[in-house]
Amino acid sequence: MLKNLHIENIAVIEKTDIDLSSGFNALTGETGAGKSIVIDSINAVLGERTSKELIRSGCERAEVCALFCKLSSKAISVLSDNGFEPDEDGNLLIRRVLSISGNGSVKINGKPATVGILKSIGNVLVNIHGQHDNQGLLNSDTHYLYIDKIAENNGILNEYYTEFKHLNAIRRELETEETNDDEKQRKLDLLKFEIDEIEKADIKIGELKSLKDNLEIAENYQKTVNLLNIAYNGLNGTDDSDGAVSLISNSQKSLSAVNGDNFSSTVQKLYDALSLLEDATCDIRSFLQTAEFSSLDTENLRQRLDLLYKLMLKYGNSEEEVLKYLDNAKTQLSNIEMSDKRIAELSAQLDKSTERLVSLGDKLTQSRKATAEKFAKKVTEVLKQLDMPNVVFSVKIEKMHYTKYGCDNVEFIIRTNLGEEYKPLCKIASGGELSRIMLAIKSVLANKDDVDTLIFDEIDSGISGRAANKVGMELKGVSNSRQVICVTHLAQIAVCADTHLLIEKSVNDGRTYTTVTPLSYEERIKEVARIMSGTDITDNLYNSAKELLDRSKNNGNL
């Protein structure tokens, strides 16, 4: 429950601390005193979107702190899921700072958090119900949510939604498979041509580089051979003349025959030169006799390269990509050729999924109808307590097309007077009736709601007299199991509260200030009297207010 609320520099509130009890808390005050500011502050600390206009004029920053205690197991679970936990006393302190610069901050038990995390946690701490909730009641598209909450349909809804997604996935694949025959045949012909073209090429990884290297050799081979023959003949000689090897060999032999040692070094030089020349001659002869290069066909090499370039232009930038394209094309061809079999498989799967979805939809419908009957009966009983004795509340459930939420159109209908027909809630003109219907629904939902704190923001619009008495007692009843905070302008509701807080506005030195003060018994009498008349409090008015308060406290009814 919400134990304490600290507000600082929010609109007309400079600084205030509000202590709240575990039962029924009423907030009253004159129009414009700042009751809505308190609700805006609570919304802010729960993670709702705020605006810079909420910050008090002349201030750079504002903050709201909320202290929660006696957390529910669900609240603790959501905290844990987001990386937080209560303190050692089981409390939770949320602090949100707003800044004119936009650099606000959020802290949960002293640890930084995002506004998104704060909102998810706030959703399980407090529910705020205001006059706008009446508009929600008028929207029949959301009525199934109330029924599913009471029926605790989360499990079956998840099953249904999972099957709903599965069925649609099958349907989409089936539609893809069932393309027209002309398109399928065109695709088959194209794939077969592409596969045949690539397979005939018999591409090998690394072939492109090898072809380019060999082509370079082949294109220069003849010129190279001619030059090498000239060099070889010069070294080895021809039939008509001696070569350098023979001439130097003869010279070396002649010098070796000279007596004495005068030319021994020269003979050695000629011997070394002869050895080098013989090696060179051997290298040239070896190249000229190699069959690998002599057999290279320049034209064939060029044709093969042109084919590879053509295929890579169509199917990829490398041998690897072209071969990968081939594998994909074969897979596609196989899939298309197997499509008739796949269509039959998908059709069978679709039939089974449809059968499961219909079964789950029927199960969901049955749960909703059974719950709706009990829900309508309980709401009708509460409405009778709220001074609407002739009203009968009902839930109309009709079959509709299958959506992700089920196959039911759920709508709340009502008969306000005996002998009249049931009508949708949107046909009810009275705001007071709508407020009481909303309260009745919230009252029935209270025990199914995991949230410990319910805030009612002036839901008593259009209500007065005996109906107001009944609403006050109903709120008191709801507070037996939940903390209730109610902003009200009706004395009959305020006197039912366990804790009564007065919101007052004052002006000091040209600035407006709002304070929130818990009222004593005597102060409550005066505030109830003010609410009843809005004028000076006479003795009679004072006594009437005291009697109203005492009757509420002593007898539990008005």
PDB file of C-alpha atoms in Angstrom, residues 12 18 40 129 189 214 222 237 248 268 285 292 299 318 338 382 450 502 511 541 548:
ATOM      1  CA  VAL A  12       0.954  25.008  -6.681  1.00  0.00           C
ATOM      2  CA  ILE A  18       0.955  13.057   2.865  1.00  0.00           C
ATOM      3  CA  ASP A  40      -0.858  14.128 -11.160  1.00  0.00           C
ATOM      4  CA  HIS A 129      -9.741   5.173 -11.665  1.00  0.00           C
ATOM      5  CA  ASP A 189      12.437 -23.703 -66.655  1.00  0.00           C
ATOM      6  CA  ASN A 214      48.838 -19.538 -68.096  1.00  0.00           C
ATOM      7  CA  GLN A 222      56.700 -17.600 -79.031  1.00  0.00           C
ATOM      8  CA  GLY A 237      76.712 -23.113 -81.438  1.00  0.00           C
ATOM      9  CA  ILE A 248      85.961 -20.693 -74.463  1.00  0.00           C
ATOM     10  CA  GLN A 268      91.084 -20.809 -63.771  1.00  0.00           C
ATOM     11  CA  ARG A 285      67.526 -26.040 -73.110  1.00  0.00           C
ATOM     12  CA  GLU A 292      53.768 -27.955 -70.320  1.00  0.00           C
ATOM     13  CA  GLU A 299      42.723 -19.274 -77.880  1.00  0.00           C
ATOM     14  CA  SER A 318      33.913 -15.740 -57.724  1.00  0.00           C
ATOM     15  CA  MET A 338       8.141 -31.185 -54.161  1.00  0.00           C
ATOM     16  CA  VAL A 382     -23.808  -4.078  -6.112  1.00  0.00           C
ATOM     17  CA  ASP A 450      -3.411  -7.947  -7.577  1.00  0.00           C
ATOM     18  CA  LEU A 502      -7.945  18.354   3.477  1.00  0.00           C
ATOM     19  CA  ARG A 511       2.592  33.131  -4.641  1.00  0.00           C
ATOM     20  CA  LEU A 541     -25.178  22.784   9.651  1.00  0.00           C
ATOM     21  CA  LEU A 548     -23.617  12.370   9.411  1.00  0.00           C
TER      22      LEU A 548
END
